[in-house]
PDB file of C-alpha atoms in Angstrom:
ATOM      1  CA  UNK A   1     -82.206  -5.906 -21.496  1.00 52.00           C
ATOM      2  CA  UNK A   2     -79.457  -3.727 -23.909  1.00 67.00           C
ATOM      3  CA  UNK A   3     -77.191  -6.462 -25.172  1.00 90.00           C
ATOM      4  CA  UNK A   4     -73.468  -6.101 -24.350  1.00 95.00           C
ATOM      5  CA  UNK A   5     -71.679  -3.605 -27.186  1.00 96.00           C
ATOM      6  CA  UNK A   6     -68.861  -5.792 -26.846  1.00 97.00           C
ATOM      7  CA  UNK A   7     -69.844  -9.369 -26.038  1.00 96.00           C
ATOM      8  CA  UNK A   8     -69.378  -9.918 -29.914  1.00 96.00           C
ATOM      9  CA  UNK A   9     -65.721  -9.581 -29.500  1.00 97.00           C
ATOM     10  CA  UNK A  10     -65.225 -12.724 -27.625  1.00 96.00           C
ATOM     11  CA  UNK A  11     -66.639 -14.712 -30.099  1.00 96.00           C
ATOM     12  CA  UNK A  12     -63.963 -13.846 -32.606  1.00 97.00           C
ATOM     13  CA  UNK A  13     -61.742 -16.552 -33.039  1.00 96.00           C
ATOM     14  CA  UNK A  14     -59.198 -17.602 -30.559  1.00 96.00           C
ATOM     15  CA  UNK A  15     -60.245 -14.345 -28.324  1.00 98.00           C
ATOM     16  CA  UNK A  16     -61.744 -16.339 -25.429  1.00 97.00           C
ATOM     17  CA  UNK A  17     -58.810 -19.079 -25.400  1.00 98.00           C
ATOM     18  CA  UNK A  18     -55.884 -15.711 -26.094  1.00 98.00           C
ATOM     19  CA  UNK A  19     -57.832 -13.456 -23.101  1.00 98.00           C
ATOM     20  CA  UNK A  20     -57.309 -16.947 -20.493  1.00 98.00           C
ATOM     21  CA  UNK A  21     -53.787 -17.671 -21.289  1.00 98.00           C
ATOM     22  CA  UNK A  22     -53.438 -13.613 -20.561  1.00 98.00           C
ATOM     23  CA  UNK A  23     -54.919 -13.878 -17.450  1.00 98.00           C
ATOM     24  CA  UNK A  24     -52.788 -17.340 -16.332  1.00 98.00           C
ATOM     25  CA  UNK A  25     -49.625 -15.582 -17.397  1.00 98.00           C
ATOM     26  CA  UNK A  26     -50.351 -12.335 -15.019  1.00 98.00           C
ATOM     27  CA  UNK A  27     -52.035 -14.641 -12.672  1.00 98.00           C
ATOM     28  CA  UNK A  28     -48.299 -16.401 -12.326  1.00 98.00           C
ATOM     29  CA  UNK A  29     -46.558 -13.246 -12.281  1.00 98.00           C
ATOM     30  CA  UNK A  30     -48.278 -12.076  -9.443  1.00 97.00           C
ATOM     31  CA  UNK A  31     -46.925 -15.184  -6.842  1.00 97.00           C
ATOM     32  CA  UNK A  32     -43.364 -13.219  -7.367  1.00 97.00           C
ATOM     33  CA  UNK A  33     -41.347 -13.819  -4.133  1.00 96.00           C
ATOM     34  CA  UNK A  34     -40.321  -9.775  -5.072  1.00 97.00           C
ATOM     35  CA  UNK A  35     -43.953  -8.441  -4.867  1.00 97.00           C
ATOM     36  CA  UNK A  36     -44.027  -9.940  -0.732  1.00 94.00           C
ATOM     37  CA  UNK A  37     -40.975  -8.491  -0.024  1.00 92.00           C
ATOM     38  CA  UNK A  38     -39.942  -5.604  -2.089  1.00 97.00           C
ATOM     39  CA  UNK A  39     -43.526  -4.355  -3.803  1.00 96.00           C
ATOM     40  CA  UNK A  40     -42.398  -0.877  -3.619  1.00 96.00           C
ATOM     41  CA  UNK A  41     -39.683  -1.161  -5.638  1.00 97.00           C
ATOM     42  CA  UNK A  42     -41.242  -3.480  -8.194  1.00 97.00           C
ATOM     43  CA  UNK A  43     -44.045  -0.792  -8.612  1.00 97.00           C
ATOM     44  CA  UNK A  44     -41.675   1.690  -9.637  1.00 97.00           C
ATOM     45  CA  UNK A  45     -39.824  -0.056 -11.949  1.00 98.00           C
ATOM     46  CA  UNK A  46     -43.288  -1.000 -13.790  1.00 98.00           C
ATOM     47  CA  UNK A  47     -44.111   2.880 -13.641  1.00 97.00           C
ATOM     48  CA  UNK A  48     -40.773   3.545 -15.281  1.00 98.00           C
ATOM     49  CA  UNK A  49     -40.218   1.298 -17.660  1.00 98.00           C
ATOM     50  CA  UNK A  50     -43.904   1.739 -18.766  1.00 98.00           C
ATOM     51  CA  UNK A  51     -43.094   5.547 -19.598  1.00 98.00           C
ATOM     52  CA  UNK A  52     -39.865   4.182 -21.524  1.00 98.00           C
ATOM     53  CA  UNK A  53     -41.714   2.520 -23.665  1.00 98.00           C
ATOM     54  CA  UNK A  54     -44.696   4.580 -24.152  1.00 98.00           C
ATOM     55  CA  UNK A  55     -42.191   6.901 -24.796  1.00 98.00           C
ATOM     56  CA  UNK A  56     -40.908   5.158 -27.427  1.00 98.00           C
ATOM     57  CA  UNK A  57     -43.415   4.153 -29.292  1.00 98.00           C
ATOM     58  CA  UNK A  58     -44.269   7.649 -29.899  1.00 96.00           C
ATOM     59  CA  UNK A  59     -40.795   8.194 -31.824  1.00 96.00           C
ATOM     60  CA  UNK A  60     -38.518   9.261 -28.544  1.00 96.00           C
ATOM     61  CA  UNK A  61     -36.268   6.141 -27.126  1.00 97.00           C
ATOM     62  CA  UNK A  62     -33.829   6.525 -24.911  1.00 97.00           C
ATOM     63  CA  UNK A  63     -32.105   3.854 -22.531  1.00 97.00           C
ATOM     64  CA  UNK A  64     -33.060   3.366 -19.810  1.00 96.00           C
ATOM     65  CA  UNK A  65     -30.409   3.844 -17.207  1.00 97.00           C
ATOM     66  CA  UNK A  66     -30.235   7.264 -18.756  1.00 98.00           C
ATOM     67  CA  UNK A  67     -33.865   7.795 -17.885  1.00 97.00           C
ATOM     68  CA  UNK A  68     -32.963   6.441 -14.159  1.00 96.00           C
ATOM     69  CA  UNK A  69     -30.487   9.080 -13.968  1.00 97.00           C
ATOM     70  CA  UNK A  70     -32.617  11.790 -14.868  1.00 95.00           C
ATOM     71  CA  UNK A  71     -30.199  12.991 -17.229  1.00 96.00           C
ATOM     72  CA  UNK A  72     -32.928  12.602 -20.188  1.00 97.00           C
ATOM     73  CA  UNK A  73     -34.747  16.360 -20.801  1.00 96.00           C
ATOM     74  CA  UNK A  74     -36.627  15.002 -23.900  1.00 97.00           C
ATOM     75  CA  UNK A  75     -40.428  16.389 -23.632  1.00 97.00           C
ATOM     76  CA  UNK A  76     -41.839  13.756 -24.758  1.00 97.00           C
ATOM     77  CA  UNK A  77     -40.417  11.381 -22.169  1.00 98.00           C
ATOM     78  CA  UNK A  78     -41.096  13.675 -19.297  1.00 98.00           C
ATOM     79  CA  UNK A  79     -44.478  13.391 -19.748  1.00 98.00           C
ATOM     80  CA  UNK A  80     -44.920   9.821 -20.280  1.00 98.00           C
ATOM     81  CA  UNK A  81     -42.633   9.435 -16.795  1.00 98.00           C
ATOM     82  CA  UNK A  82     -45.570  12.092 -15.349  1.00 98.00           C
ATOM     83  CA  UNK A  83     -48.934  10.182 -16.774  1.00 98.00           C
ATOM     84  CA  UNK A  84     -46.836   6.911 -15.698  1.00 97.00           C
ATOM     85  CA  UNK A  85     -46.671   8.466 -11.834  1.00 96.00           C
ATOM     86  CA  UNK A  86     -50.077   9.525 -11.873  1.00 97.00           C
ATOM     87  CA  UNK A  87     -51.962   6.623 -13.066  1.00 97.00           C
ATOM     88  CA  UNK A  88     -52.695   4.865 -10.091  1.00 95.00           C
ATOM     89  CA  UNK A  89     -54.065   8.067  -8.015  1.00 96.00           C
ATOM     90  CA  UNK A  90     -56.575   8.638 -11.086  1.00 98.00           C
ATOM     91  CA  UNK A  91     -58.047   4.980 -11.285  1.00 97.00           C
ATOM     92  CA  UNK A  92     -60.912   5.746  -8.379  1.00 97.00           C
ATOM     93  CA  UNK A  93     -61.927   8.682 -11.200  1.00 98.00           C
ATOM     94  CA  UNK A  94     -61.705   7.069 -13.868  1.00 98.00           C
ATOM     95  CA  UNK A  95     -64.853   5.154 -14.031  1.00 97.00           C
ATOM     96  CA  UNK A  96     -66.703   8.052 -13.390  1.00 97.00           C
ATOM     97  CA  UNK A  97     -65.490  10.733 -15.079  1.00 98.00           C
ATOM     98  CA  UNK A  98     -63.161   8.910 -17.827  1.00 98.00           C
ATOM     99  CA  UNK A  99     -62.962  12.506 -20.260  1.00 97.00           C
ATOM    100  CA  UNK A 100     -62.420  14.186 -16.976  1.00 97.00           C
ATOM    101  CA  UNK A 101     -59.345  11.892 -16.515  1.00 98.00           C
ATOM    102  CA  UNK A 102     -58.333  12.080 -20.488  1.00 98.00           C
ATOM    103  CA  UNK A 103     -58.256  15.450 -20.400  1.00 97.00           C
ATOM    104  CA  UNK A 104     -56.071  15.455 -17.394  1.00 98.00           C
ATOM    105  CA  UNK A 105     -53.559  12.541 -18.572  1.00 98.00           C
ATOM    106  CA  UNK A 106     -53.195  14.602 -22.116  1.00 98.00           C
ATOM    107  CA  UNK A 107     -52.080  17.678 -19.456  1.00 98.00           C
ATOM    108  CA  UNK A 108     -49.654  15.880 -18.224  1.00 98.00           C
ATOM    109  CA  UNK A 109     -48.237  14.242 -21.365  1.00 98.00           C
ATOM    110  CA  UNK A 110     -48.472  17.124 -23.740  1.00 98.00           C
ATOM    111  CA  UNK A 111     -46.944  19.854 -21.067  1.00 96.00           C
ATOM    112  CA  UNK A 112     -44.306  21.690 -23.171  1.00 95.00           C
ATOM    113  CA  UNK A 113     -45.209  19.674 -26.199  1.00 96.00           C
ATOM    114  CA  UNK A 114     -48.113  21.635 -27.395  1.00 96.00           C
ATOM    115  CA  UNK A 115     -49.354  24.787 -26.573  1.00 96.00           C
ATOM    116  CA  UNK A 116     -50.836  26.217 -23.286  1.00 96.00           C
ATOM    117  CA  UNK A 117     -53.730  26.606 -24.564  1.00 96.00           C
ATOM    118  CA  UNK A 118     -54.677  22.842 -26.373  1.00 96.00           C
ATOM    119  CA  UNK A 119     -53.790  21.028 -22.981  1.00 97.00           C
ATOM    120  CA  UNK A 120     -56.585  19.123 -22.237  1.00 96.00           C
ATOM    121  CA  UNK A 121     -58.542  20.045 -24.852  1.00 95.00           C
ATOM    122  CA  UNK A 122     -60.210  17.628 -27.307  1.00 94.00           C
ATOM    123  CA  UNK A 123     -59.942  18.614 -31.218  1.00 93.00           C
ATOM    124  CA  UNK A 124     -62.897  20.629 -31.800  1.00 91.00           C
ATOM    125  CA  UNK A 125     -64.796  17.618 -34.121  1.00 93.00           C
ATOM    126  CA  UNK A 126     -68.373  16.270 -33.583  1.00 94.00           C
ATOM    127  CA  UNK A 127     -67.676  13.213 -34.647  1.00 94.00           C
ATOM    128  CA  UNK A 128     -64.810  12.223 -32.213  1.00 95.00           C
ATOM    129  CA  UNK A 129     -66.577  13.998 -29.716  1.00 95.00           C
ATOM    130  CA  UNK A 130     -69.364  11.497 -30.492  1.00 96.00           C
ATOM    131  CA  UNK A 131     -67.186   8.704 -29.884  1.00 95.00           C
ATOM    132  CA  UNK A 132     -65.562   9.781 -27.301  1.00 96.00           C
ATOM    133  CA  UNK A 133     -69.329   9.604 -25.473  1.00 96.00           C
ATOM    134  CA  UNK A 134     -69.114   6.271 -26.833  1.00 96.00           C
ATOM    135  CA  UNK A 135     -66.126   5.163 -25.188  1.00 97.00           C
ATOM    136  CA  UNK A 136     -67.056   7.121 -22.031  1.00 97.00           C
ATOM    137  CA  UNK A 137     -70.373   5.008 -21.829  1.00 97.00           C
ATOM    138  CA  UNK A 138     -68.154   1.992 -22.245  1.00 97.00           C
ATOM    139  CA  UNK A 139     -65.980   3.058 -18.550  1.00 98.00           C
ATOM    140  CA  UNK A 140     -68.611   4.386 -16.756  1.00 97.00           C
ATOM    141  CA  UNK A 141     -70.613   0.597 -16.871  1.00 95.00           C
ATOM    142  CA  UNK A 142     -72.211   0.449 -20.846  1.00 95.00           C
ATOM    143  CA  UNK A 143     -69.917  -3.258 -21.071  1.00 97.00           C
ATOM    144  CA  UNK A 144     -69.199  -6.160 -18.241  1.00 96.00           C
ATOM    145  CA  UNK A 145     -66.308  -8.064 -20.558  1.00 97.00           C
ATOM    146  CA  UNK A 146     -63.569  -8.618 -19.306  1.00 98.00           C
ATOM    147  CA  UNK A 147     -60.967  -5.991 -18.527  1.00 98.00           C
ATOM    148  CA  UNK A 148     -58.470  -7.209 -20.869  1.00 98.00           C
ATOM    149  CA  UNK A 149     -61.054  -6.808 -23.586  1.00 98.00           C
ATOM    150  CA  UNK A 150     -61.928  -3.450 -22.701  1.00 98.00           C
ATOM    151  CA  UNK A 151     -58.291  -1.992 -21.986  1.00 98.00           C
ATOM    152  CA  UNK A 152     -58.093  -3.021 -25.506  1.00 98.00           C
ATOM    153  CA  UNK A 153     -60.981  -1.565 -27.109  1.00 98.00           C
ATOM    154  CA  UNK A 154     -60.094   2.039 -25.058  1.00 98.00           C
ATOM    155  CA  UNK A 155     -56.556   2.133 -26.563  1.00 98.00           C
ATOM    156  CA  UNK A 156     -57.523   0.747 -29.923  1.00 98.00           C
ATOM    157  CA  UNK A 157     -60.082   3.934 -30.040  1.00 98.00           C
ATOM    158  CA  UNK A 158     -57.662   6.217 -28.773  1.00 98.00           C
ATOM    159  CA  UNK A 159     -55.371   5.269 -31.324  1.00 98.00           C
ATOM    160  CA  UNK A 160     -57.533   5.590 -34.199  1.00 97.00           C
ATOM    161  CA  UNK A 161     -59.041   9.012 -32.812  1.00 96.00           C
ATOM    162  CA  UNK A 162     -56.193  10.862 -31.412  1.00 95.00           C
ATOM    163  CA  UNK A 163     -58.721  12.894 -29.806  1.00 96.00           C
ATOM    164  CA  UNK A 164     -55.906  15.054 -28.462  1.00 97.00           C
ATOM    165  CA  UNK A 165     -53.159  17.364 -30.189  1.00 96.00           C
ATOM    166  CA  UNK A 166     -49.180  16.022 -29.498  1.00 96.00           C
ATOM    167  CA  UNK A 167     -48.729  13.128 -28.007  1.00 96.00           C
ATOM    168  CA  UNK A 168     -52.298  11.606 -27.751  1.00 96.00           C
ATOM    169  CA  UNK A 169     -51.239   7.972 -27.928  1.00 98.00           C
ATOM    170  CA  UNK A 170     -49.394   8.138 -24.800  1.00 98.00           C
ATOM    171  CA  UNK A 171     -52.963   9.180 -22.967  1.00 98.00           C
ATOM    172  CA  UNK A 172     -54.400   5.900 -24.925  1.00 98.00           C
ATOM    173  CA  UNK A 173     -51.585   3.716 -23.418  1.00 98.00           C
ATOM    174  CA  UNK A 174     -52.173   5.273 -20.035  1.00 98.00           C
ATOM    175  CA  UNK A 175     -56.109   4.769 -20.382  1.00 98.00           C
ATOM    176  CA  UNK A 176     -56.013   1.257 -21.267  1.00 98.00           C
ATOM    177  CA  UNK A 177     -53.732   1.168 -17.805  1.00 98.00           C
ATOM    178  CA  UNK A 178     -56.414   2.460 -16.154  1.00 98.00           C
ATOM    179  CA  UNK A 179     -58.940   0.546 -17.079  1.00 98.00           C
ATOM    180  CA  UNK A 180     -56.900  -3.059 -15.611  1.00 98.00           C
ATOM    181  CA  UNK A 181     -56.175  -0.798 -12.428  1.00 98.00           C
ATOM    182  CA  UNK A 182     -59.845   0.220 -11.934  1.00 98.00           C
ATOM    183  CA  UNK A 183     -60.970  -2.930 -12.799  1.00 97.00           C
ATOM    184  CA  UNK A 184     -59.280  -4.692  -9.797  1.00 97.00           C
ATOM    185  CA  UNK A 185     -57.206  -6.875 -12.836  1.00 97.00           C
ATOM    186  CA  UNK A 186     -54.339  -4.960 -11.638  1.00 98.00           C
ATOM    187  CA  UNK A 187     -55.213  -2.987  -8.699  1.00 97.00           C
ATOM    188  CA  UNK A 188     -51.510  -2.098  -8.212  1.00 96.00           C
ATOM    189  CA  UNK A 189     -50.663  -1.740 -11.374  1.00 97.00           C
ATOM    190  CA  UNK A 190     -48.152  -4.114 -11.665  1.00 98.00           C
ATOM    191  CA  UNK A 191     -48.461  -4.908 -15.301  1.00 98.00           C
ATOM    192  CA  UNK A 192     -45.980  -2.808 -17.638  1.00 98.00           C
ATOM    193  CA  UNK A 193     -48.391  -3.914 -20.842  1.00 98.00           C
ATOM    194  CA  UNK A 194     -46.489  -0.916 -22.653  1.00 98.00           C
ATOM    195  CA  UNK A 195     -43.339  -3.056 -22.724  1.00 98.00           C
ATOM    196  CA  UNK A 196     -44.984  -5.654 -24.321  1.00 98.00           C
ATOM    197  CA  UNK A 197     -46.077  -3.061 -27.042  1.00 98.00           C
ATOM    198  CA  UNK A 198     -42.564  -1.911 -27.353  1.00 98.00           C
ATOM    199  CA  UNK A 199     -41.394  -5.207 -28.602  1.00 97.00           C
ATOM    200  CA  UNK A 200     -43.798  -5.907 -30.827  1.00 98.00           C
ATOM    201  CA  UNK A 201     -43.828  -2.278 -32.278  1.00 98.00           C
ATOM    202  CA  UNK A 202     -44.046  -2.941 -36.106  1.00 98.00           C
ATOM    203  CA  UNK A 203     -46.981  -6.116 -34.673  1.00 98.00           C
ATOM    204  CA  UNK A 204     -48.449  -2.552 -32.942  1.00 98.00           C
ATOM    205  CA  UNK A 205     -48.616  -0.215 -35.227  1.00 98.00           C
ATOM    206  CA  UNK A 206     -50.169  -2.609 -37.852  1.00 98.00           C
ATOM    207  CA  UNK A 207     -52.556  -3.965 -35.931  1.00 98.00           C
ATOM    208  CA  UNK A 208     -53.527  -0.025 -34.362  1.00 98.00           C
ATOM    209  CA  UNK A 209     -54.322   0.210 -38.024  1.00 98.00           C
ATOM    210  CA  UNK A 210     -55.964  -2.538 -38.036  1.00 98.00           C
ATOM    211  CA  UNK A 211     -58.339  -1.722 -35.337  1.00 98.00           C
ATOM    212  CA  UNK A 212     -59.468   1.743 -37.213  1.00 97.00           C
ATOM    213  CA  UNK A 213     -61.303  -0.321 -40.201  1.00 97.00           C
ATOM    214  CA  UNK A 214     -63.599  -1.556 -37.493  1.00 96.00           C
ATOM    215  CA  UNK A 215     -63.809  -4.731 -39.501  1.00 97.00           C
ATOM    216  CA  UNK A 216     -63.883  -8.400 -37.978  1.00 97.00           C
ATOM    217  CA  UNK A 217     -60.881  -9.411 -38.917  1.00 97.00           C
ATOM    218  CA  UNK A 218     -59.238  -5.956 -37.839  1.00 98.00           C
ATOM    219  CA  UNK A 219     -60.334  -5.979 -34.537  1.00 98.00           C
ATOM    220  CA  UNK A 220     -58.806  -9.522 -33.794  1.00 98.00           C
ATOM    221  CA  UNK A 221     -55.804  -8.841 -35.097  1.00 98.00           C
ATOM    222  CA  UNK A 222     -55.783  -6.120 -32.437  1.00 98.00           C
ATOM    223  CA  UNK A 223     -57.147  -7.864 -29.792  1.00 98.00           C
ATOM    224  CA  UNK A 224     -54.709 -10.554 -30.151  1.00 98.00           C
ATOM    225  CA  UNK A 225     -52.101  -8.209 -30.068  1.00 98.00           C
ATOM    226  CA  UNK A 226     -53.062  -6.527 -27.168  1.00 98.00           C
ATOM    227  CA  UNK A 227     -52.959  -9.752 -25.219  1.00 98.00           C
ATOM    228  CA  UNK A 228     -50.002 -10.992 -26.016  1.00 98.00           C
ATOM    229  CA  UNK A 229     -48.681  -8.020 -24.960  1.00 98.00           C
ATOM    230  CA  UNK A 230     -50.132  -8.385 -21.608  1.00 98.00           C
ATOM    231  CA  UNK A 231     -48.587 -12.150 -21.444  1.00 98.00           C
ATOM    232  CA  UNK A 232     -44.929 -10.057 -22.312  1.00 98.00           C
ATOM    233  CA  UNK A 233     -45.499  -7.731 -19.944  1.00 98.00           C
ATOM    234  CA  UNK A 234     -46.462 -10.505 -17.138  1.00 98.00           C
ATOM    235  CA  UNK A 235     -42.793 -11.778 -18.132  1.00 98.00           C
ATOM    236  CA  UNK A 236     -41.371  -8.479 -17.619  1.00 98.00           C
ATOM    237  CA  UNK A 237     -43.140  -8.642 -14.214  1.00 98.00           C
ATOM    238  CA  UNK A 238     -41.140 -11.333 -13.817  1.00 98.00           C
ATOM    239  CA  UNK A 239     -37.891 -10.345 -14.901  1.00 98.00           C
ATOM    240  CA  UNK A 240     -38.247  -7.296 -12.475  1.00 98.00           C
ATOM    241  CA  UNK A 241     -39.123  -9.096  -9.212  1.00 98.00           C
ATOM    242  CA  UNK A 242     -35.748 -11.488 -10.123  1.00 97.00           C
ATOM    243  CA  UNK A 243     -33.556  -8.455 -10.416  1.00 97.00           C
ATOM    244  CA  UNK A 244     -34.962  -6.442  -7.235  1.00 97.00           C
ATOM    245  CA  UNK A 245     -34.902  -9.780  -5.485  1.00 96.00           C
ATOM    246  CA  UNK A 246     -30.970 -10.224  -7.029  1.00 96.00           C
ATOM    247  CA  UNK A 247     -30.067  -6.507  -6.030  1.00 93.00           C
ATOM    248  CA  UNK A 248     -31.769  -6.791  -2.036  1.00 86.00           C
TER     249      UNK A 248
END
């Protein structure tokens, strides 16, 4: 039997203990009075604040109310509000065809960013079109850790490829979404993990950077990042279903 690529990661330290508490915080997020009542609504917030803040970590914040109003033309924005309304219908593809899916989300994101003619289209490199196998072989059933531990490895590769001109790191935000969604972690998608990102942005970047040396110590620095984002985001879960329940 081919041992697990990435059963080594949960024996880093304070992984195993940092992917439960991530998992009890969502867990408690999801008994939200809000989510029986008014899931609809919740759902959309989490779709638009998620763009916000994907938005903003790649250099282009705006508030947002002004978003809400759709009185924000930015490009940049637009198409992290379009890969944020399309990730749910892509999840039933996305463990099968995962570069199909990439190529679609950086379509979406990179639309009047980049030209015509690069949408969808991975930089012409062997080497991250090697990986990119890689991390396809990881979606499509090379790894049974948890989701939480995958979501992080897809972004954290991503990141450190940019496979994709313009805005790639908005399509690695949007994949590691996809993988909690197709998991059944977050079936809805529920989870605005990009907020938690947000907050900790300088924690983000660092640890992004961190993630690229491929060492030990690198890859739990971004691993415990990446779920204590998730524990944020759970909060922001909450926060939502208050005000939607405040506003009924």
């Amino acid at each position: 039997m081919t041992a697990d690529p990435l059963a080594p990661l949960l024996e880093l330290a304070d992984i195993a203990p940092a992917v439960a508490r991530a998992r009890d915080r969502f867990d408690k997020a999801l008994w939200h009075r809000a989510l029986r009542r008014h899931g609809g609504q919740v759902v959309a917030e989490v779709s638009l604040r998620s763009a916000v803040a994907s938005a903003a970590l790649q250099g282009q914040a705006h508030e947002r109310e002004a978003v809400r109003a759709g009185t924000v033309t930015d490009p940049v924005l637009q198409g992290a509000l379009r890969v944020a309304g399309a990730v749910p219908g892509l999840a039933e593809r996305w463990p099968t065809a995962p570069r199909q899916v990439l190529a679609k989300l950086h379509v979406l994101a990179a639309r009047d960013v980049v030209p015509a003619e690069d949408l969808g289209r991975p930089v012409a490199d062997p080497v991250v079109g090697a990986r990119l196998d890689g991390l396809a072989a990881l979606v499509t059933g090379g790894t049974s850790v948890d989701p939480l531990v995958l979501a992080a490895v897809v972004h954290g590769e991503l990141l450190a490829l940019r496979p994709f001109p313009g805005p790639a790191p908005v399509v690695a935000r949007a994949a590691a979404r996809l993988v909690l969604i197709a998991s059944g972690f977050d079936p809805r998608g529920l989870l605005p993990v990009d907020v938690g990102h947000a907050e900790r942005e300088p924690e983000y970047v660092g640890a992004a950077g961190a993630f690229a040396t491929g060492t030990p110590d690198g890859l739990r620095s971004w691993l415990r990042h990446c779920l204590t984002a998730v524990e944020v985001g759970a909060d922001q879960l909450t926060q939502i279903g208050d005000e939607v329940l405040a506003a009924a």
